[in-house]
Amino acid sequence: MHTLTDRLAGRAAVVTGAGSGIGRATALRLAAEGAAVTALDVVPASLESLAAEAAADAAAYGGRVRTAPVDIADEGSVVEAVGAAVAAHGRLDALVNAAAIHYGDHTHATTLERWNRILTVNLTGTFLVTREALPALLESPHGGVVVNFSSTSAFFAHPYMAAYSASKGAIMSFTHALALEYADRGLRAVSVVPGGVETPITGQTPANLPADVDWDKFAKLMPVLGRGTFGGPDDVAGVVAMLVSDDGRYVTGTEIRIDGGTHM
Ligand SMILES: NC(=O)c1ccc[n+]([C@@H]2O[C@H](COP(=O)([O-])OP(=O)(O)OC[C@H]3O[C@@H](n4cnc5c(N)ncnc54)[C@H](O)[C@@H]3O)[C@@H](O)[C@H]2O)c1
């Protein structure tokens, strides 16, 4: 990677879904640019490996990665984890809501339990973490920033993903409302819209699709950059770091699509 700046020095950030994939890359990227980061995830083992990775490269991360468990679908867990993060850092300047789950189903075969689970983790979880972080974000002298994770499935047809797509579309609407509601208090709220990024979620997608999946329906879902290969978590993490920094100071209430040109 090219030499990074310290444009986030003195900032504190919370990143959810930080044990894996894009959230993990984002937690490390924010720390590498100088932020003190609390990395939250529901899988303890993934947090242990993140902590070890950060500790192994003190030159890059400077001991700035703190890890803690959270289940964003559990209100009590979110209250405790976000409260502890704000207390540990003494402030909060940025929140990145990357945690999510994904299952594919025929819509006619989707159980209410599965529908509710996807909406609860992805959408309600994003709301709960944001709600708990807002009081501290609104105190940030830099202007607090919320970066939420939507998905190209919110804008373009992705088969078998009705619940997931609906959760990601709602996250975008939620983000718009936040951006206007708190703009006069210096807060910015932006959604990133990834697509075609190689992570455990995309790796597990084939196994999570119906047994009679029609692959022709995925014909329009391949990136054009990289000759059909997927991008990597760092391709998204760098954009999130820009949004969190002052380089993103004129960006709010909108979305940035990062999909290798899949949906041109
Ligand atoms: N990879 C892609 O191509 C792609 C495309 C569109 C959107 N996204 C979005 O990017 C974000 C990151 O996904 P990823 O691709 O890195 O997947 P990932 O599976 O690698 O990471 C998701 C993380 O969220 C965590 N998580 C799940 N449920 C949780 C809960 N209840 N509480 C706390 N943490 C929980 C998981 O443990 C995991 O570490 C997600 O919001 C995803 O929807 C990814």
PDB file of C-alpha atoms and ligand atoms in Angstrom:
ATOM      1  CA  MET A   1       0.000   0.000   0.000  1.00  0.00           C
ATOM      2  CA  HIS A   2       1.205   3.539  -0.666  1.00  0.00           C
ATOM      3  CA  THR A   3       2.235   5.729   2.278  1.00  0.00           C
ATOM      4  CA  LEU A   4      -0.777   6.809   4.295  1.00  0.00           C
ATOM      5  CA  THR A   5      -1.349  10.189   5.835  1.00  0.00           C
ATOM      6  CA  ASP A   6      -2.156  10.798   9.496  1.00  0.00           C
ATOM      7  CA  ARG A   7      -5.316  12.716   8.561  1.00  0.00           C
ATOM      8  CA  LEU A   8      -7.307  10.926  11.307  1.00  0.00           C
ATOM      9  CA  ALA A   9      -4.834  11.592  14.129  1.00  0.00           C
ATOM     10  CA  GLY A  10      -6.655  12.538  17.303  1.00  0.00           C
ATOM     11  CA  ARG A  11      -9.986  11.126  16.087  1.00  0.00           C
ATOM     12  CA  ALA A  12     -11.868   8.252  17.672  1.00  0.00           C
ATOM     13  CA  ALA A  13     -14.005   5.830  15.694  1.00  0.00           C
ATOM     14  CA  VAL A  14     -16.287   2.858  16.271  1.00  0.00           C
ATOM     15  CA  VAL A  15     -16.492   0.235  13.521  1.00  0.00           C
ATOM     16  CA  THR A  16     -19.034  -2.610  13.648  1.00  0.00           C
ATOM     17  CA  GLY A  17     -18.584  -5.857  11.754  1.00  0.00           C
ATOM     18  CA  ALA A  18     -14.887  -5.277  12.333  1.00  0.00           C
ATOM     19  CA  GLY A  19     -13.931  -8.912  12.747  1.00  0.00           C
ATOM     20  CA  SER A  20     -14.175  -9.726   9.069  1.00  0.00           C
ATOM     21  CA  GLY A  21     -14.098  -8.464   5.508  1.00  0.00           C
ATOM     22  CA  ILE A  22     -14.704  -4.795   4.835  1.00  0.00           C
ATOM     23  CA  GLY A  23     -15.313  -3.820   8.475  1.00  0.00           C
ATOM     24  CA  ARG A  24     -11.992  -5.326   9.474  1.00  0.00           C
ATOM     25  CA  ALA A  25     -10.128  -3.609   6.640  1.00  0.00           C
ATOM     26  CA  THR A  26     -11.822  -0.348   7.608  1.00  0.00           C
ATOM     27  CA  ALA A  27     -10.888  -0.629  11.299  1.00  0.00           C
ATOM     28  CA  LEU A  28      -7.257  -1.221  10.335  1.00  0.00           C
ATOM     29  CA  ARG A  29      -7.272   1.553   7.730  1.00  0.00           C
ATOM     30  CA  LEU A  30      -8.693   4.134  10.149  1.00  0.00           C
ATOM     31  CA  ALA A  31      -6.087   3.150  12.760  1.00  0.00           C
ATOM     32  CA  ALA A  32      -3.335   3.303  10.145  1.00  0.00           C
ATOM     33  CA  GLU A  33      -4.392   6.877   9.381  1.00  0.00           C
ATOM     34  CA  GLY A  34      -4.107   7.783  13.063  1.00  0.00           C
ATOM     35  CA  ALA A  35      -7.565   7.181  14.557  1.00  0.00           C
ATOM     36  CA  ALA A  36      -8.164   5.399  17.835  1.00  0.00           C
ATOM     37  CA  VAL A  37     -10.598   2.646  16.867  1.00  0.00           C
ATOM     38  CA  THR A  38     -12.999   0.456  18.790  1.00  0.00           C
ATOM     39  CA  ALA A  39     -13.602  -2.607  16.629  1.00  0.00           C
ATOM     40  CA  LEU A  40     -16.875  -4.383  17.430  1.00  0.00           C
ATOM     41  CA  ASP A  41     -18.143  -7.755  16.247  1.00  0.00           C
ATOM     42  CA  VAL A  42     -20.345 -10.620  17.386  1.00  0.00           C
ATOM     43  CA  VAL A  43     -17.665 -13.271  16.703  1.00  0.00           C
ATOM     44  CA  PRO A  44     -15.050 -13.179  19.505  1.00  0.00           C
ATOM     45  CA  ALA A  45     -12.483 -15.263  17.614  1.00  0.00           C
ATOM     46  CA  SER A  46     -12.457 -12.787  14.752  1.00  0.00           C
ATOM     47  CA  LEU A  47     -11.801  -9.952  17.197  1.00  0.00           C
ATOM     48  CA  GLU A  48      -8.931 -11.892  18.740  1.00  0.00           C
ATOM     49  CA  SER A  49      -7.292 -12.322  15.357  1.00  0.00           C
ATOM     50  CA  LEU A  50      -7.860  -8.649  14.524  1.00  0.00           C
ATOM     51  CA  ALA A  51      -6.271  -7.606  17.833  1.00  0.00           C
ATOM     52  CA  ALA A  52      -3.316  -9.877  17.132  1.00  0.00           C
ATOM     53  CA  GLU A  53      -2.906  -8.485  13.613  1.00  0.00           C
ATOM     54  CA  ALA A  54      -2.988  -4.907  14.910  1.00  0.00           C
ATOM     55  CA  ALA A  55      -0.594  -5.675  17.771  1.00  0.00           C
ATOM     56  CA  ALA A  56       1.846  -7.375  15.404  1.00  0.00           C
ATOM     57  CA  ASP A  57       2.378  -4.139  13.464  1.00  0.00           C
ATOM     58  CA  ALA A  58       2.794  -1.396  16.041  1.00  0.00           C
ATOM     59  CA  ALA A  59       4.457   0.826  13.447  1.00  0.00           C
ATOM     60  CA  ALA A  60       1.301   0.838  11.336  1.00  0.00           C
ATOM     61  CA  TYR A  61      -1.414   0.774  13.961  1.00  0.00           C
ATOM     62  CA  GLY A  62       0.319   2.283  17.012  1.00  0.00           C
ATOM     63  CA  GLY A  63      -1.710   0.297  19.537  1.00  0.00           C
ATOM     64  CA  ARG A  64      -4.796   2.217  18.418  1.00  0.00           C
ATOM     65  CA  VAL A  65      -7.125  -0.765  17.852  1.00  0.00           C
ATOM     66  CA  ARG A  66      -9.356  -1.712  20.776  1.00  0.00           C
ATOM     67  CA  THR A  67     -11.675  -4.706  20.306  1.00  0.00           C
ATOM     68  CA  ALA A  68     -14.921  -5.537  22.107  1.00  0.00           C
ATOM     69  CA  PRO A  69     -17.839  -7.889  21.522  1.00  0.00           C
ATOM     70  CA  VAL A  70     -21.274  -6.664  20.518  1.00  0.00           C
ATOM     71  CA  ASP A  71     -24.449  -8.141  19.134  1.00  0.00           C
ATOM     72  CA  ILE A  72     -25.961  -5.228  17.248  1.00  0.00           C
ATOM     73  CA  ALA A  73     -29.342  -6.995  17.273  1.00  0.00           C
ATOM     74  CA  ASP A  74     -29.403  -6.810  21.079  1.00  0.00           C
ATOM     75  CA  GLU A  75     -30.220  -3.383  22.512  1.00  0.00           C
ATOM     76  CA  GLY A  76     -28.511  -4.016  25.865  1.00  0.00           C
ATOM     77  CA  SER A  77     -25.349  -5.252  24.169  1.00  0.00           C
ATOM     78  CA  VAL A  78     -25.224  -2.148  21.946  1.00  0.00           C
ATOM     79  CA  VAL A  79     -25.789   0.235  24.859  1.00  0.00           C
ATOM     80  CA  GLU A  80     -22.964  -1.385  26.785  1.00  0.00           C
ATOM     81  CA  ALA A  81     -20.482  -1.668  23.891  1.00  0.00           C
ATOM     82  CA  VAL A  82     -20.943   1.852  22.510  1.00  0.00           C
ATOM     83  CA  GLY A  83     -20.969   3.374  26.002  1.00  0.00           C
ATOM     84  CA  ALA A  84     -17.713   1.592  26.836  1.00  0.00           C
ATOM     85  CA  ALA A  85     -16.136   2.733  23.560  1.00  0.00           C
ATOM     86  CA  VAL A  86     -17.001   6.380  24.200  1.00  0.00           C
ATOM     87  CA  ALA A  87     -15.720   6.075  27.764  1.00  0.00           C
ATOM     88  CA  ALA A  88     -12.472   4.419  26.611  1.00  0.00           C
ATOM     89  CA  HIS A  89     -11.718   7.091  24.013  1.00  0.00           C
ATOM     90  CA  GLY A  90     -13.252   9.996  25.903  1.00  0.00           C
ATOM     91  CA  ARG A  91     -14.928  11.082  22.683  1.00  0.00           C
ATOM     92  CA  LEU A  92     -16.321   9.833  19.388  1.00  0.00           C
ATOM     93  CA  ASP A  93     -15.779  11.388  15.956  1.00  0.00           C
ATOM     94  CA  ALA A  94     -16.859   8.658  13.563  1.00  0.00           C
ATOM     95  CA  LEU A  95     -19.119   5.627  13.417  1.00  0.00           C
ATOM     96  CA  VAL A  96     -18.916   3.007  10.668  1.00  0.00           C
ATOM     97  CA  ASN A  97     -21.838   0.567  10.624  1.00  0.00           C
ATOM     98  CA  ALA A  98     -20.489  -2.342   8.569  1.00  0.00           C
ATOM     99  CA  ALA A  99     -21.989  -5.323  10.427  1.00  0.00           C
ATOM    100  CA  ALA A 100     -24.597  -7.281   8.493  1.00  0.00           C
ATOM    101  CA  ILE A 101     -25.817 -10.746   7.604  1.00  0.00           C
ATOM    102  CA  HIS A 102     -26.943 -12.118   4.271  1.00  0.00           C
ATOM    103  CA  TYR A 103     -29.088 -15.059   3.233  1.00  0.00           C
ATOM    104  CA  GLY A 104     -30.573 -15.817  -0.162  1.00  0.00           C
ATOM    105  CA  ASP A 105     -34.032 -17.341  -0.518  1.00  0.00           C
ATOM    106  CA  HIS A 106     -36.904 -17.506  -2.920  1.00  0.00           C
ATOM    107  CA  THR A 107     -39.182 -14.771  -1.623  1.00  0.00           C
ATOM    108  CA  HIS A 108     -42.151 -17.159  -1.592  1.00  0.00           C
ATOM    109  CA  ALA A 109     -40.141 -19.496   0.652  1.00  0.00           C
ATOM    110  CA  THR A 110     -38.769 -16.879   3.046  1.00  0.00           C
ATOM    111  CA  THR A 111     -39.917 -17.521   6.592  1.00  0.00           C
ATOM    112  CA  LEU A 112     -40.998 -14.642   8.782  1.00  0.00           C
ATOM    113  CA  GLU A 113     -38.254 -15.645  11.197  1.00  0.00           C
ATOM    114  CA  ARG A 114     -35.565 -15.248   8.531  1.00  0.00           C
ATOM    115  CA  TRP A 115     -37.063 -11.986   7.222  1.00  0.00           C
ATOM    116  CA  ASN A 116     -37.151 -10.566  10.735  1.00  0.00           C
ATOM    117  CA  ARG A 117     -33.619 -11.724  11.509  1.00  0.00           C
ATOM    118  CA  ILE A 118     -32.155  -9.994   8.450  1.00  0.00           C
ATOM    119  CA  LEU A 119     -34.078  -6.782   9.105  1.00  0.00           C
ATOM    120  CA  THR A 120     -33.233  -6.884  12.809  1.00  0.00           C
ATOM    121  CA  VAL A 121     -29.486  -7.300  12.381  1.00  0.00           C
ATOM    122  CA  ASN A 122     -28.941  -5.142   9.310  1.00  0.00           C
ATOM    123  CA  LEU A 123     -31.441  -2.322   9.783  1.00  0.00           C
ATOM    124  CA  THR A 124     -32.407  -2.242  13.454  1.00  0.00           C
ATOM    125  CA  GLY A 125     -28.809  -2.979  14.432  1.00  0.00           C
ATOM    126  CA  THR A 126     -27.617   0.009  12.379  1.00  0.00           C
ATOM    127  CA  PHE A 127     -30.257   2.169  14.065  1.00  0.00           C
ATOM    128  CA  LEU A 128     -29.357   1.007  17.591  1.00  0.00           C
ATOM    129  CA  VAL A 129     -25.622   1.589  17.211  1.00  0.00           C
ATOM    130  CA  THR A 130     -26.243   4.986  15.604  1.00  0.00           C
ATOM    131  CA  ARG A 131     -28.671   6.043  18.327  1.00  0.00           C
ATOM    132  CA  GLU A 132     -26.218   5.172  21.057  1.00  0.00           C
ATOM    133  CA  ALA A 133     -23.318   6.890  19.303  1.00  0.00           C
ATOM    134  CA  LEU A 134     -25.129  10.097  18.369  1.00  0.00           C
ATOM    135  CA  PRO A 135     -24.764  12.051  21.643  1.00  0.00           C
ATOM    136  CA  ALA A 136     -20.975  11.672  21.556  1.00  0.00           C
ATOM    137  CA  LEU A 137     -20.760  12.221  17.770  1.00  0.00           C
ATOM    138  CA  LEU A 138     -22.651  15.493  18.140  1.00  0.00           C
ATOM    139  CA  GLU A 139     -19.960  16.674  20.575  1.00  0.00           C
ATOM    140  CA  SER A 140     -17.129  16.045  18.102  1.00  0.00           C
ATOM    141  CA  PRO A 141     -15.214  19.266  17.422  1.00  0.00           C
ATOM    142  CA  HIS A 142     -14.526  17.993  13.895  1.00  0.00           C
ATOM    143  CA  GLY A 143     -18.180  17.314  13.145  1.00  0.00           C
ATOM    144  CA  GLY A 144     -19.284  13.736  13.731  1.00  0.00           C
ATOM    145  CA  VAL A 145     -19.544  11.329  10.797  1.00  0.00           C
ATOM    146  CA  VAL A 146     -21.738   8.264  10.322  1.00  0.00           C
ATOM    147  CA  VAL A 147     -20.884   5.925   7.445  1.00  0.00           C
ATOM    148  CA  ASN A 148     -23.550   3.294   6.895  1.00  0.00           C
ATOM    149  CA  PHE A 149     -23.336   0.233   4.662  1.00  0.00           C
ATOM    150  CA  SER A 150     -25.968  -0.033   1.981  1.00  0.00           C
ATOM    151  CA  SER A 151     -25.435  -2.350  -1.005  1.00  0.00           C
ATOM    152  CA  THR A 152     -25.836  -2.321  -4.755  1.00  0.00           C
ATOM    153  CA  SER A 153     -28.715  -4.725  -4.103  1.00  0.00           C
ATOM    154  CA  ALA A 154     -30.640  -1.717  -2.755  1.00  0.00           C
ATOM    155  CA  PHE A 155     -30.535   0.003  -6.165  1.00  0.00           C
ATOM    156  CA  PHE A 156     -30.267  -2.798  -8.724  1.00  0.00           C
ATOM    157  CA  ALA A 157     -32.036  -6.145  -8.956  1.00  0.00           C
ATOM    158  CA  HIS A 158     -30.247  -8.926  -7.105  1.00  0.00           C
ATOM    159  CA  PRO A 159     -32.137 -12.242  -7.232  1.00  0.00           C
ATOM    160  CA  TYR A 160     -33.106 -14.176  -4.093  1.00  0.00           C
ATOM    161  CA  MET A 161     -32.124 -11.230  -1.882  1.00  0.00           C
ATOM    162  CA  ALA A 162     -35.430  -9.489  -1.190  1.00  0.00           C
ATOM    163  CA  ALA A 163     -34.976  -9.274   2.581  1.00  0.00           C
ATOM    164  CA  TYR A 164     -31.310  -8.300   2.384  1.00  0.00           C
ATOM    165  CA  SER A 165     -31.990  -5.763  -0.379  1.00  0.00           C
ATOM    166  CA  ALA A 166     -34.885  -4.245   1.556  1.00  0.00           C
ATOM    167  CA  SER A 167     -32.716  -3.882   4.649  1.00  0.00           C
ATOM    168  CA  LYS A 168     -30.011  -2.147   2.626  1.00  0.00           C
ATOM    169  CA  GLY A 169     -32.480   0.199   0.901  1.00  0.00           C
ATOM    170  CA  ALA A 170     -33.887   1.169   4.276  1.00  0.00           C
ATOM    171  CA  ILE A 171     -30.393   1.877   5.601  1.00  0.00           C
ATOM    172  CA  MET A 172     -29.937   4.365   2.780  1.00  0.00           C
ATOM    173  CA  SER A 173     -33.249   6.097   3.628  1.00  0.00           C
ATOM    174  CA  PHE A 174     -32.322   6.124   7.315  1.00  0.00           C
ATOM    175  CA  THR A 175     -29.015   7.762   6.424  1.00  0.00           C
ATOM    176  CA  HIS A 176     -30.698  10.520   4.411  1.00  0.00           C
ATOM    177  CA  ALA A 177     -32.961  11.364   7.355  1.00  0.00           C
ATOM    178  CA  LEU A 178     -30.011  11.491   9.748  1.00  0.00           C
ATOM    179  CA  ALA A 179     -28.034  13.753   7.443  1.00  0.00           C
ATOM    180  CA  LEU A 180     -30.694  16.454   7.364  1.00  0.00           C
ATOM    181  CA  GLU A 181     -31.815  16.108  10.957  1.00  0.00           C
ATOM    182  CA  TYR A 182     -28.328  16.743  12.375  1.00  0.00           C
ATOM    183  CA  ALA A 183     -26.626  18.817   9.648  1.00  0.00           C
ATOM    184  CA  ASP A 184     -27.035  21.988  11.720  1.00  0.00           C
ATOM    185  CA  ARG A 185     -25.066  20.293  14.491  1.00  0.00           C
ATOM    186  CA  GLY A 186     -22.151  19.481  12.213  1.00  0.00           C
ATOM    187  CA  LEU A 187     -22.917  15.802  11.673  1.00  0.00           C
ATOM    188  CA  ARG A 188     -22.441  14.170   8.265  1.00  0.00           C
ATOM    189  CA  ALA A 189     -24.138  10.889   7.318  1.00  0.00           C
ATOM    190  CA  VAL A 190     -23.236   8.959   4.172  1.00  0.00           C
ATOM    191  CA  SER A 191     -23.934   5.475   2.823  1.00  0.00           C
ATOM    192  CA  VAL A 192     -21.356   3.452   0.990  1.00  0.00           C
ATOM    193  CA  VAL A 193     -22.742   1.076  -1.596  1.00  0.00           C
ATOM    194  CA  PRO A 194     -20.365  -1.826  -2.177  1.00  0.00           C
ATOM    195  CA  GLY A 195     -20.820  -4.541  -4.730  1.00  0.00           C
ATOM    196  CA  GLY A 196     -18.645  -7.397  -5.907  1.00  0.00           C
ATOM    197  CA  VAL A 197     -16.167  -7.314  -3.019  1.00  0.00           C
ATOM    198  CA  GLU A 198     -14.467 -10.576  -2.077  1.00  0.00           C
ATOM    199  CA  THR A 199     -15.292 -11.265   1.597  1.00  0.00           C
ATOM    200  CA  PRO A 200     -16.839 -14.115   3.615  1.00  0.00           C
ATOM    201  CA  ILE A 201     -20.330 -12.746   2.791  1.00  0.00           C
ATOM    202  CA  THR A 202     -19.730 -13.065  -0.951  1.00  0.00           C
ATOM    203  CA  GLY A 203     -17.827 -16.327  -0.490  1.00  0.00           C
ATOM    204  CA  GLN A 204     -20.767 -17.864   1.354  1.00  0.00           C
ATOM    205  CA  THR A 205     -23.401 -16.525  -1.045  1.00  0.00           C
ATOM    206  CA  PRO A 206     -23.519 -19.577  -3.354  1.00  0.00           C
ATOM    207  CA  ALA A 207     -24.126 -21.868  -0.356  1.00  0.00           C
ATOM    208  CA  ASN A 208     -26.822 -19.511   0.922  1.00  0.00           C
ATOM    209  CA  LEU A 209     -28.818 -19.510  -2.316  1.00  0.00           C
ATOM    210  CA  PRO A 210     -31.759 -21.805  -3.082  1.00  0.00           C
ATOM    211  CA  ALA A 211     -30.810 -25.257  -4.353  1.00  0.00           C
ATOM    212  CA  ASP A 212     -32.454 -24.516  -7.734  1.00  0.00           C
ATOM    213  CA  VAL A 213     -30.623 -21.183  -8.194  1.00  0.00           C
ATOM    214  CA  ASP A 214     -30.753 -19.790 -11.731  1.00  0.00           C
ATOM    215  CA  TRP A 215     -27.253 -18.414 -12.320  1.00  0.00           C
ATOM    216  CA  ASP A 216     -28.370 -16.597 -15.475  1.00  0.00           C
ATOM    217  CA  LYS A 217     -30.046 -14.113 -13.144  1.00  0.00           C
ATOM    218  CA  PHE A 218     -26.575 -13.076 -11.926  1.00  0.00           C
ATOM    219  CA  ALA A 219     -25.339 -12.278 -15.441  1.00  0.00           C
ATOM    220  CA  LYS A 220     -25.453  -8.516 -14.860  1.00  0.00           C
ATOM    221  CA  LEU A 221     -23.724  -8.658 -11.468  1.00  0.00           C
ATOM    222  CA  MET A 222     -20.060  -8.872 -12.436  1.00  0.00           C
ATOM    223  CA  PRO A 223     -17.561  -6.002 -12.070  1.00  0.00           C
ATOM    224  CA  VAL A 224     -15.972  -4.694 -15.257  1.00  0.00           C
ATOM    225  CA  LEU A 225     -12.775  -3.567 -13.502  1.00  0.00           C
ATOM    226  CA  GLY A 226     -10.258  -6.373 -12.981  1.00  0.00           C
ATOM    227  CA  ARG A 227     -11.674  -8.347 -15.927  1.00  0.00           C
ATOM    228  CA  GLY A 228     -14.448  -9.979 -13.995  1.00  0.00           C
ATOM    229  CA  THR A 229     -12.679 -10.590 -10.691  1.00  0.00           C
ATOM    230  CA  PHE A 230     -14.058  -9.128  -7.467  1.00  0.00           C
ATOM    231  CA  GLY A 231     -12.542  -6.207  -5.606  1.00  0.00           C
ATOM    232  CA  GLY A 232     -11.112  -6.479  -2.105  1.00  0.00           C
ATOM    233  CA  PRO A 233     -12.063  -5.038   1.303  1.00  0.00           C
ATOM    234  CA  ASP A 234      -9.326  -2.387   1.038  1.00  0.00           C
ATOM    235  CA  ASP A 235     -11.053  -0.961  -2.045  1.00  0.00           C
ATOM    236  CA  VAL A 236     -13.937   0.046   0.214  1.00  0.00           C
ATOM    237  CA  ALA A 237     -11.942   0.847   3.363  1.00  0.00           C
ATOM    238  CA  GLY A 238     -10.011   3.627   1.617  1.00  0.00           C
ATOM    239  CA  VAL A 239     -13.232   5.328   0.540  1.00  0.00           C
ATOM    240  CA  VAL A 240     -14.636   5.075   4.066  1.00  0.00           C
ATOM    241  CA  ALA A 241     -11.435   6.622   5.458  1.00  0.00           C
ATOM    242  CA  MET A 242     -11.830   9.539   3.044  1.00  0.00           C
ATOM    243  CA  LEU A 243     -15.447  10.040   4.109  1.00  0.00           C
ATOM    244  CA  VAL A 244     -14.514   9.957   7.802  1.00  0.00           C
ATOM    245  CA  SER A 245     -11.732  12.502   7.263  1.00  0.00           C
ATOM    246  CA  ASP A 246     -11.944  16.195   6.484  1.00  0.00           C
ATOM    247  CA  ASP A 247     -11.455  15.263   2.820  1.00  0.00           C
ATOM    248  CA  GLY A 248     -15.111  14.229   2.950  1.00  0.00           C
ATOM    249  CA  ARG A 249     -16.269  17.418   4.633  1.00  0.00           C
ATOM    250  CA  TYR A 250     -18.646  18.422   1.798  1.00  0.00           C
ATOM    251  CA  VAL A 251     -20.222  14.962   1.448  1.00  0.00           C
ATOM    252  CA  THR A 252     -23.420  14.179   3.299  1.00  0.00           C
ATOM    253  CA  GLY A 253     -26.899  12.807   2.719  1.00  0.00           C
ATOM    254  CA  THR A 254     -25.795  10.755  -0.259  1.00  0.00           C
ATOM    255  CA  GLU A 255     -24.323   7.455  -1.389  1.00  0.00           C
ATOM    256  CA  ILE A 256     -21.001   6.412  -2.887  1.00  0.00           C
ATOM    257  CA  ARG A 257     -21.092   3.275  -5.012  1.00  0.00           C
ATOM    258  CA  ILE A 258     -17.960   1.101  -4.950  1.00  0.00           C
ATOM    259  CA  ASP A 259     -18.615  -1.843  -7.261  1.00  0.00           C
ATOM    260  CA  GLY A 260     -15.910  -1.957  -9.929  1.00  0.00           C
ATOM    261  CA  GLY A 261     -18.364  -0.637 -12.482  1.00  0.00           C
ATOM    262  CA  THR A 262     -20.776  -3.543 -12.092  1.00  0.00           C
ATOM    263  CA  HIS A 263     -23.772  -1.281 -12.466  1.00  0.00           C
ATOM    264  CA  MET A 264     -22.652   1.343 -15.000  1.00  0.00           C
TER     265      MET A 264
HETATM  266  N1  LIG B   1     -18.883  -7.954   0.102  1.00  0.00           N
HETATM  267  C1  LIG B   1     -19.698  -7.315  -0.747  1.00  0.00           C
HETATM  268  O1  LIG B   1     -19.595  -7.448  -1.969  1.00  0.00           O
HETATM  269  C2  LIG B   1     -20.751  -6.406  -0.200  1.00  0.00           C
HETATM  270  C3  LIG B   1     -21.675  -5.856  -1.100  1.00  0.00           C
HETATM  271  C4  LIG B   1     -22.643  -4.997  -0.624  1.00  0.00           C
HETATM  272  C5  LIG B   1     -22.681  -4.659   0.721  1.00  0.00           C
HETATM  273  N2  LIG B   1     -21.778  -5.217   1.577  1.00  0.00           N
HETATM  274  C6  LIG B   1     -21.873  -4.845   2.977  1.00  0.00           C
HETATM  275  O2  LIG B   1     -20.587  -4.599   3.501  1.00  0.00           O
HETATM  276  C7  LIG B   1     -20.626  -4.827   4.917  1.00  0.00           C
HETATM  277  C8  LIG B   1     -19.472  -5.700   5.308  1.00  0.00           C
HETATM  278  O3  LIG B   1     -19.702  -7.001   4.750  1.00  0.00           O
HETATM  279  P1  LIG B   1     -18.530  -7.990   4.334  1.00  0.00           P
HETATM  280  O4  LIG B   1     -18.691  -8.247   2.884  1.00  0.00           O
HETATM  281  O5  LIG B   1     -17.237  -7.507   4.854  1.00  0.00           O
HETATM  282  O6  LIG B   1     -19.020  -9.334   5.083  1.00  0.00           O
HETATM  283  P2  LIG B   1     -18.424 -10.143   6.330  1.00  0.00           P
HETATM  284  O7  LIG B   1     -19.345 -11.277   6.547  1.00  0.00           O
HETATM  285  O8  LIG B   1     -16.990 -10.446   6.069  1.00  0.00           O
HETATM  286  O9  LIG B   1     -18.513  -9.126   7.549  1.00  0.00           O
HETATM  287  C9  LIG B   1     -19.695  -8.890   8.269  1.00  0.00           C
HETATM  288  C10 LIG B   1     -19.350  -8.838   9.737  1.00  0.00           C
HETATM  289  O10 LIG B   1     -20.523  -8.486  10.492  1.00  0.00           O
HETATM  290  C11 LIG B   1     -20.507  -9.244  11.680  1.00  0.00           C
HETATM  291  N3  LIG B   1     -21.846  -9.370  12.250  1.00  0.00           N
HETATM  292  C12 LIG B   1     -22.892 -10.104  11.770  1.00  0.00           C
HETATM  293  N4  LIG B   1     -23.933 -10.038  12.602  1.00  0.00           N
HETATM  294  C13 LIG B   1     -23.551  -9.250  13.641  1.00  0.00           C
HETATM  295  C14 LIG B   1     -24.192  -8.831  14.830  1.00  0.00           C
HETATM  296  N5  LIG B   1     -25.437  -9.228  15.139  1.00  0.00           N
HETATM  297  N6  LIG B   1     -23.519  -8.018  15.672  1.00  0.00           N
HETATM  298  C15 LIG B   1     -22.244  -7.632  15.389  1.00  0.00           C
HETATM  299  N7  LIG B   1     -21.577  -8.014  14.286  1.00  0.00           N
HETATM  300  C16 LIG B   1     -22.233  -8.824  13.424  1.00  0.00           C
HETATM  301  C17 LIG B   1     -19.966 -10.599  11.241  1.00  0.00           C
HETATM  302  O11 LIG B   1     -19.520 -11.371  12.356  1.00  0.00           O
HETATM  303  C18 LIG B   1     -18.855 -10.187  10.300  1.00  0.00           C
HETATM  304  O12 LIG B   1     -17.632 -10.017  10.985  1.00  0.00           O
HETATM  305  C19 LIG B   1     -22.005  -5.441   5.195  1.00  0.00           C
HETATM  306  O13 LIG B   1     -22.869  -4.422   5.675  1.00  0.00           O
HETATM  307  C20 LIG B   1     -22.455  -5.929   3.853  1.00  0.00           C
HETATM  308  O14 LIG B   1     -23.859  -6.018   3.751  1.00  0.00           O
HETATM  309  C21 LIG B   1     -20.824  -6.088   1.153  1.00  0.00           C
END
